[in-house]
N, CA, C and O of each residue as an XYZ file, in Angstrom:
624
protein
N     106.843     70.827    124.332
C     107.738     71.827    124.765
C     108.074     72.443    123.540
O     108.448     71.681    122.649
N     108.006     74.135    123.198
C     108.643     74.286    122.057
C     110.101     74.577    121.884
O     110.460     74.812    123.038
N     110.950     74.675    121.253
C     112.457     74.835    121.623
C     112.629     76.143    121.318
O     112.066     76.609    120.327
N     113.436     76.922    122.131
C     113.382     78.280    122.929
C     113.719     78.676    121.826
O     112.966     79.421    121.199
N     115.096     78.225    121.246
C     115.495     78.200    119.721
C     114.978     78.643    118.545
O     114.852     79.778    118.086
N     114.666     77.445    118.084
C     113.250     76.921    116.932
C     112.887     78.606    117.283
O     113.163     79.599    116.610
N     112.117     78.495    118.686
C     111.144     80.052    118.738
C     111.290     81.263    118.138
O     110.464     81.874    117.459
N     112.781     81.670    118.539
C     113.737     82.743    118.691
C     113.889     82.718    116.995
O     113.503     83.613    116.244
N     114.543     81.471    116.607
C     114.334     81.796    114.957
C     113.817     82.248    113.976
O     114.230     82.996    113.090
N     112.381     81.503    114.262
C     110.951     82.116    113.685
C     110.981     83.689    114.255
O     111.448     84.561    113.524
N     110.600     83.938    115.243
C     110.757     85.464    115.111
C     111.621     86.415    114.045
O     111.188     87.171    113.175
N     112.874     86.136    114.389
C     114.153     87.153    113.526
C     113.761     86.375    112.597
O     112.705     86.987    112.437
N     113.671     85.217    111.535
C     112.715     85.354    110.191
C     111.613     86.008    110.061
O     111.479     86.460    108.924
N     110.628     86.280    110.890
C     109.904     86.745    110.304
C     109.720     88.773    110.573
O     108.854     89.573    110.218
N     111.055     88.920    111.376
C     111.014     90.302    111.522
C     112.368     91.425    111.165
O     112.779     92.529    111.524
N     112.723     90.301    110.201
C     114.434     91.215    109.628
C     114.394     91.505    108.179
O     115.107     91.181    107.229
N     113.578     92.054    108.287
C     112.666     93.063    107.134
C     111.505     93.946    107.833
O     110.479     93.970    107.155
N     111.472     94.340    108.485
C     110.911     95.681    109.558
C     111.482     96.150    110.167
O     112.520     95.717    110.668
N     110.800     97.603    110.387
C     111.694     98.027    111.221
C     110.497     99.173    111.486
O     109.494     99.325    110.789
N     110.851     99.899    112.619
C     109.607    100.981    112.833
C     110.679    101.880    113.626
O     111.804    101.515    113.966
N     110.017    103.278    113.871
C     110.313    104.858    114.304
C     109.520    105.495    114.426
O     108.560    105.486    113.656
N     109.636    106.397    115.580
C     108.647    107.004    115.990
C     108.329    108.188    115.568
O     107.718    108.963    116.304
N     108.752    108.572    114.107
C     108.727    109.956    112.912
C     108.110    109.289    112.313
O     108.315    108.093    112.103
N     106.549    110.472    111.625
C     105.660    109.833    111.045
C     105.899    109.663    109.576
O     106.731    110.489    109.202
N     105.611    109.141    108.919
C     106.368    108.960    107.446
C     104.418    108.453    106.889
O     103.309    108.422    107.423
N     105.062    108.134    105.474
C     103.836    108.654    105.155
C     102.786    106.518    104.897
O     101.791    106.162    104.266
N     103.795    105.775    105.793
C     103.654    104.696    106.664
C     103.080    104.356    108.122
O     103.181    103.293    108.735
N     102.468    105.514    108.501
C     102.538    106.306    110.019
C     101.116    105.364    110.186
O     100.379    105.383    109.200
N     100.759    104.702    111.127
C      99.585    104.713    111.541
C      99.247    105.703    112.646
O     100.081    106.017    113.495
N      97.574    106.360    112.614
C      96.747    106.924    113.653
C      95.840    106.168    113.406
O      95.592    105.362    112.509
N      95.179    106.641    114.641
C      94.145    106.116    115.173
C      93.275    107.100    116.152
O      93.847    107.818    116.973
N      91.744    107.081    115.995
C      91.448    107.930    116.882
C      91.616    108.335    118.144
O      91.381    109.397    118.721
N      92.170    107.065    118.550
C      92.392    106.701    120.013
C      93.825    107.389    120.663
O      94.163    107.671    121.813
N      94.328    107.481    119.648
C      95.709    107.750    120.034
C      95.803    109.212    120.524
O      95.027    110.088    120.142
N      96.903    109.425    121.478
C      97.302    110.935    121.604
C      98.348    111.533    120.366
O      98.672    112.719    120.320
N      98.884    110.355    119.236
C     100.271    110.947    118.961
C      99.682    109.564    117.994
O      98.698    108.836    118.122
N     101.017    109.625    116.799
C     100.540    108.724    116.154
C     101.500    107.113    116.362
O     102.572    107.192    116.963
N     101.129    106.010    115.942
C     101.752    104.996    116.510
C     102.788    104.399    115.749
O     102.507    103.948    114.638
N     104.100    104.323    116.245
C     105.401    103.775    115.599
C     105.497    103.322    113.906
O     105.374    102.101    113.993
N     105.562    103.457    113.273
C     105.740    103.340    111.534
C     106.065    101.570    111.391
O     106.804    101.038    112.219
N     105.581    100.949    110.529
C     105.760     99.572    109.771
C     106.187    100.196    108.676
O     105.847    101.005    107.813
N     107.064     99.511    109.035
C     108.434    100.284    107.121
C     109.471     99.096    106.578
O     110.661     98.827    106.745
N     108.568     98.644    105.978
C     109.734     97.384    105.237
C     111.118     97.733    104.793
O     111.405     98.916    104.609
N     112.123     96.643    104.583
C     113.585     96.428    104.122
C     114.329     97.080    105.058
O     115.296     97.532    104.445
N     114.421     97.429    106.419
C     115.404     98.069    107.448
C     115.528     96.695    108.831
O     114.915     95.656    108.586
N     116.020     96.750    109.685
C     116.637     96.153    110.685
C     115.922     96.596    111.860
O     115.693     97.769    112.156
N     115.573     95.517    112.533
C     114.942     96.178    113.634
C     116.299     95.920    114.636
O     117.224     95.128    114.457
N     116.102     96.772    115.633
C     117.589     96.885    116.766
C     116.946     96.553    117.686
O     117.404     97.322    118.531
N     115.887     95.726    118.412
C     115.344     94.807    119.154
C     116.053     93.986    119.471
O     116.309     93.197    118.562
N     116.748     93.697    120.854
C     117.762     92.355    121.121
C     116.681     91.710    122.210
O     116.050     91.985    123.231
N     117.029     90.236    120.868
C     115.974     89.056    121.446
C     117.059     87.838    122.039
O     116.839     86.636    121.890
N     118.183     88.361    122.687
C     118.488     87.451    123.291
C     117.394     86.802    124.589
O     116.514     87.397    125.211
N     117.812     85.489    124.681
C     117.510     84.826    126.124
C     117.646     84.886    127.320
O     118.693     84.319    127.632
N     117.202     85.224    128.036
C     117.818     85.500    129.805
C     118.047     83.948    129.941
O     117.383     83.103    129.342
N     119.200     83.662    130.915
C     119.660     82.775    131.404
C     118.778     81.440    131.779
O     119.173     80.274    131.759
N     117.689     81.851    132.070
C     116.728     80.905    132.929
C     115.609     80.948    131.253
O     115.600     81.640    130.235
N     115.018     80.090    131.646
C     114.424     79.822    130.321
C     112.057     80.281    130.718
O     111.350     80.943    131.479
N     111.941     79.346    129.566
C     110.107     80.473    129.703
C     109.745     79.309    130.712
O     110.274     78.336    131.250
N     108.494     79.999    130.651
C     107.713     79.439    132.046
C     106.375     79.501    131.014
O     106.000     80.484    130.374
N     105.726     78.060    131.050
C     104.210     77.860    130.514
C     103.013     78.792    131.588
O     102.847     78.579    132.789
N     102.687     79.264    131.210
C     101.652     80.101    131.659
C     100.120     79.845    131.211
O      99.836     79.783    130.014
N      98.923     79.665    132.452
C      97.950     79.243    132.548
C      97.424     80.620    132.252
O      97.895     81.658    132.717
N      95.923     80.480    131.051
C      95.009     81.212    130.759
C      95.141     82.669    131.968
O      95.173     82.285    133.136
N      95.214     84.204    131.785
C      94.790     85.093    132.447
C      92.814     85.891    131.512
O      92.179     86.940    131.394
N      92.771     84.813    131.240
C      91.905     86.093    130.272
C      90.990     84.758    129.524
O      91.188     84.614    128.318
N      90.357     84.138    129.961
C      89.204     83.231    129.153
C      88.041     83.423    128.329
O      86.976     82.812    128.231
N      88.702     84.799    127.559
C      87.376     85.481    126.661
C      88.750     85.022    124.807
O      88.513     85.335    123.641
N      89.677     84.451    125.217
C      90.157     84.166    123.549
C      91.594     84.789    123.493
O      92.211     84.760    122.429
N      92.267     85.483    124.880
C      93.051     86.334    124.655
C      93.935     85.204    126.432
O      93.426     84.840    127.492
N      95.359     85.060    125.854
C      96.150     84.612    126.931
C      97.647     84.629    127.074
O      98.068     84.581    125.918
N      98.768     84.679    127.990
C     100.194     84.646    127.342
C     100.243     83.099    127.571
O      99.609     82.264    128.215
N     101.383     83.136    126.666
C     101.719     81.507    125.996
C     102.918     81.249    127.079
O     102.920     80.556    128.096
N     103.714     81.883    126.619
C     105.203     81.604    127.794
C     105.549     82.658    128.024
O     104.755     83.485    127.578
N     106.787     83.287    128.769
C     106.752     84.322    129.795
C     107.710     84.103    130.432
O     108.016     83.111    131.094
N     108.583     85.691    130.123
C     109.973     85.530    130.595
C     110.149     87.351    131.517
O     110.157     88.493    131.057
N     110.234     86.945    132.581
C     110.198     88.584    133.729
C     110.993     88.672    134.128
O     111.545     87.628    134.477
N     111.567     89.767    134.348
C     112.735     90.025    135.543
C     112.534     92.117    135.585
O     111.620     92.716    135.017
N     113.477     92.676    136.272
C     113.419     93.771    136.454
C     113.988     94.893    135.544
O     114.605     95.903    135.884
N     113.645     94.489    134.351
C     114.690     95.022    133.009
C     113.183     95.039    132.221
O     112.498     96.052    132.078
N     112.905     93.961    131.844
C     111.707     93.945    130.653
C     110.864     92.749    130.941
O     111.202     92.057    131.901
N     109.962     92.453    130.344
C     108.772     91.569    130.705
C     108.706     90.982    128.843
O     108.083     91.664    128.029
N     109.205     90.083    128.547
C     108.888     88.648    126.874
C     107.935     88.367    127.167
O     107.826     87.939    128.316
N     106.576     88.455    126.210
C     106.309     86.655    126.408
C     105.351     87.084    125.250
O     105.352     88.244    124.837
N     104.314     85.858    124.602
C     103.735     85.392    123.565
C     102.582     85.381    123.822
O     102.186     84.831    124.850
N     101.665     86.038    122.878
C     100.246     86.692    123.532
C      99.212     85.974    122.283
O      99.153     86.543    121.194
N      98.587     84.974    122.474
C      97.468     84.492    121.793
C      96.227     85.019    122.170
O      95.635     85.061    123.249
N      95.851     85.582    120.547
C      94.369     86.381    120.704
C      93.541     85.260    120.232
O      94.144     84.719    119.305
N      92.213     84.572    120.515
C      91.922     83.589    119.563
C      90.901     84.689    118.029
O      90.840     85.873    117.696
N      90.395     83.576    117.626
C      90.146     84.306    115.959
C      88.955     84.488    116.739
O      88.338     83.742    117.499
N      88.684     86.457    116.102
C      88.117     87.064    116.362
C      87.803     87.300    117.774
O      86.649     87.718    117.864
N      88.272     87.213    118.692
C      89.053     88.251    120.524
C      89.217     89.226    119.839
O      89.754     89.238    118.731
N      88.507     90.684    120.773
C      89.096     91.442    120.615
C      89.516     91.875    121.935
O      89.206     91.317    122.987
N      90.593     93.406    121.749
C      91.184     93.293    122.929
C      90.895     94.752    123.031
O      90.555     95.236    121.951
N      90.947     95.823    124.315
C      89.587     97.135    124.580
C      91.349     97.602    123.642
O      92.079     96.954    122.893
N      91.428     99.362    124.344
C      91.917    100.155    124.647
C      92.622    100.133    125.043
O      92.340    100.695    126.101
N      94.377     99.665    125.121
C      95.681    100.214    126.407
C      96.268    101.245    126.827
O      95.981    102.326    126.313
N      96.959    101.190    127.569
C      98.180    102.177    127.458
C      99.237    101.939    129.056
O      99.177    102.172    130.264
N     100.011    101.420    128.188
C     101.080    100.975    129.337
C     102.476    101.656    130.027
O     102.583    102.847    129.737
N     103.264    101.272    130.648
C     104.228    103.198    131.693
C     105.507    102.746    130.912
O     106.411    103.558    130.716
N     105.601    101.255    130.397
C     106.786    101.205    129.833
C     107.183    100.966    128.421
O     106.031    101.068    127.999
N     107.899    100.724    127.313
C     107.551    100.717    126.008
C     107.346     98.981    125.872
O     107.570     97.918    126.452
N     106.856     99.472    124.871
C     106.510     98.043    124.376
C     106.680     97.768    122.923
O     106.455     98.643    122.087
N     107.078     96.557    122.603
C     107.562     96.257    120.964
C     106.530     95.046    120.547
O     106.556     94.019    121.224
N     105.904     95.122    119.785
C     105.308     94.001    118.938
C     105.548     93.482    118.207
O     106.396     94.135    117.599
N     105.231     91.828    117.320
C     106.123     91.303    116.277
C     104.706     90.427    116.262
O     104.306     89.767    117.220
N     104.047     90.552    115.013
C     103.149     89.598    114.378
C     103.847     88.634    114.133
O     104.925     88.844    113.576
N     103.444     87.227    114.482
C     104.369     86.033    114.349
C     103.160     85.447    113.370
O     103.412     85.564    112.171
N     101.949     84.863    113.683
C     101.000     84.548    113.326
C      99.536     85.532    112.859
O      99.443     86.721    113.165
N      98.857     85.054    112.364
C      97.183     85.284    111.726
C      97.577     86.735    111.405
O      98.558     87.037    110.725
N      96.475     87.845    112.118
C      96.040     89.152    111.579
C      95.562     89.585    113.216
O      94.944     89.000    114.105
N      96.191     90.905    113.079
C      95.348     91.590    113.915
C      94.991     93.000    112.703
O      95.587     93.653    111.847
N      93.325     92.879    113.465
C      92.300     94.523    112.971
C      92.736     95.589    114.097
O      92.344     95.509    115.261
N      93.556     96.553    113.636
C      93.257     98.187    114.185
C      91.355     98.839    113.328
O      90.790     99.311    112.341
N      91.173     98.178    115.155
C      89.105     99.197    115.176
C      89.564    100.967    114.979
O      90.660    101.526    114.952
N      88.607    101.309    114.901
C      88.040    102.311    114.897
C      86.934    102.544    116.283
O      86.595    101.451    116.738
N      86.362    103.654    116.976
C      85.745    103.425    117.633
C      84.373    102.897    117.550
O      83.550    102.566    118.404
N      84.375    102.912    116.654
C      83.079    102.259    115.500
C      83.113    100.710    115.941
O      82.054    100.277    116.395
N      83.997     99.992    115.876
C      84.531     98.876    115.425
C      84.865     98.726    114.044
O      85.279     97.613    113.720
N      84.812     99.236    113.530
C      85.709     99.430    111.646
C      86.630     98.980    111.807
O      87.335     99.299    112.765
N      86.898     98.272    111.125
C      88.587     97.705    110.586
C      89.359     99.000    110.199
O      88.519     99.840    109.878
N      90.385     99.407    110.119
C      91.084    100.470    109.992
C      92.723    100.589    109.303
O      93.324    101.425    108.628
N      93.076     99.075    109.979
C      94.492     98.918    109.508
C      94.523     97.792    109.769
O      94.079     97.486    110.876
N      95.114     96.579    108.775
C      94.969     95.351    109.188
C      96.917     95.124    109.691
O      97.875     95.648    109.121
N      96.939     94.344    110.695
C      98.447     93.885    110.786
C      98.703     92.467    110.321
O      98.210     91.811    111.238
N      99.034     91.876    109.712
C      99.738     90.602    109.664
C     100.971     90.107    109.622
O     101.746     90.857    110.216
N     101.527     89.088    109.137
C     102.591     88.267    109.726
C     103.791     89.185    109.160
O     103.804     89.680    108.033
N     105.113     89.369    110.448
C     105.840     89.598    110.286
C     105.742     91.722    110.714
O     106.761     92.400    110.847
N     104.817     92.091    110.792
C     104.121     93.322    111.278
C     105.202     93.994    113.247
O     105.214     93.554    114.397
N     105.901     95.227    112.503
C     106.795     95.124    113.991
C     106.096     96.600    114.179
O     105.826     97.367    113.255
N     105.888     96.807    115.429
C     105.239     98.331    116.612
C     105.704     98.426    117.519
O     105.906     97.551    118.360
N     106.047     99.821    117.543
C     107.438    100.190    119.105
C     106.435    101.151    119.069
O     106.050    101.812    118.104
N     105.871    101.164    120.765
C     105.109    102.249    121.675
C     105.510    103.461    122.331
O     104.631    103.840    123.106
N     105.853    103.714    122.322
C     106.411    104.845    123.604
C     105.558    104.659    124.721
O     104.357    104.579    124.462
N     106.025    104.544    126.296
C     105.240    104.825    127.337
C     104.101    105.732    127.388
O     104.248    106.952    127.318
N     102.798    105.077    127.526
C     101.958    106.122    127.765
C     101.290    106.439    126.276
O     100.552    107.404    126.075
N     101.688    105.424    125.223
C     101.060    105.964    123.964
C      99.796    104.750    123.765
O      99.954    103.539    123.612
N      98.400    105.598    123.830
C      97.224    104.401    123.948
C      96.873    103.714    122.827
O      96.947    104.251    121.722
N      96.571    102.811    122.945
C      96.769    102.324    121.280
C      95.470    100.910    121.370
O      95.016    100.286    122.330
N      95.213    100.839    119.906
C      93.727    100.025    120.132
C      92.443    100.771    120.486
O      92.319    101.874    121.018
N      91.552     99.938    120.080
C      91.114     98.825    120.120
C      91.640     97.563    119.224
O      92.478     97.687    118.331
N      91.226     96.738    119.474
C      92.077     95.334    117.649
C      90.986     94.482    118.133
O      90.426     94.408    119.227
N      90.850     93.919    117.131
C      90.425     92.695    117.141
C      91.304     91.545    116.011
O      91.843     91.724    114.919
N      91.183     90.708    116.619
C      92.359     89.358    115.970
C      91.285     89.301    114.453
O      90.136     89.667    114.207
N      92.288     88.695    113.742
C      91.055     87.850    112.389
C      91.120     86.651    112.577
O      91.552     85.981    113.515
N      90.490     86.312    111.270
C      89.441     84.832    111.836
C      90.576     84.170    112.175
O      90.994     85.203    112.699
N      91.377     83.477    112.342
C      92.380     82.964    112.261
C      93.448     83.106    113.916
O      94.413     82.521    114.408
N      92.774     83.945    114.182
C      93.454     84.458    115.633
C      94.759     85.082    114.987
O      95.172     85.349    113.858
N      95.285     85.196    116.594
C      96.814     86.129    116.534
C      97.924     85.351    116.671
O      97.711     84.175    116.964
N      99.173     85.738    116.520
C      99.966     84.575    117.894
C     101.213     86.077    117.731
O     101.735     86.164    116.620
N     101.714     87.376    119.003
C     102.362     88.060    119.047
C     103.663     87.617    119.993
O     103.559     86.911    120.996
N     104.712     88.085    119.558
C     105.580     88.222    120.342
C     105.639     89.728    120.893
O     105.816     90.714    120.176
N     105.487     89.742    122.078
C     105.764     91.584    122.819
C     106.910     91.245    124.081
O     106.940     90.449    125.020
N     107.787     92.266    123.574
C     108.246     92.448    124.690
C     108.124     94.332    125.498
O     108.397     95.431    125.015
N     107.707     94.005    126.574
C     107.900     95.453    127.415
C     109.085     96.015    128.225
O     109.733     95.234    128.922
N     109.371     97.166    128.181
C     110.900     97.690    128.662
C     111.114     99.118    129.097
O     110.633     99.998    128.383
N     111.736     99.430    130.114
C     112.068    100.549    130.634
C     113.249    101.483    129.721
O     113.631    102.575    130.142
């Protein structure tokens, strides 16, 4: 069992030097599938996300998708859904859109942002932080050769 305090410390170590905003800059990510630019990854700033854990613990989930993508740990309540998302080596994620805000931190591995032809146009590595507003289309993605582990927080 992973110590939840150690996990949060690891997440904070990887994320304390990146920051995201919804205003376009030279670091903005654009994609043919987006209706607007995705949040920016910009080094050297502090992130404002609240990484505190609720009073109940993490629960281990069984795989929801046998094609190489699954949630590992999960915390869910009426305000937010926090989970670790593991994508197996070279597994792909299609275009997604959510009703809530989504924050993602790459903890391990890489995630390739693909264009509609399946070609890599951006690689997100360890420490990358992305903050998407509700109804922002994003993807498709493909995990790198070693897969990808992400911290994901969905909230209203």
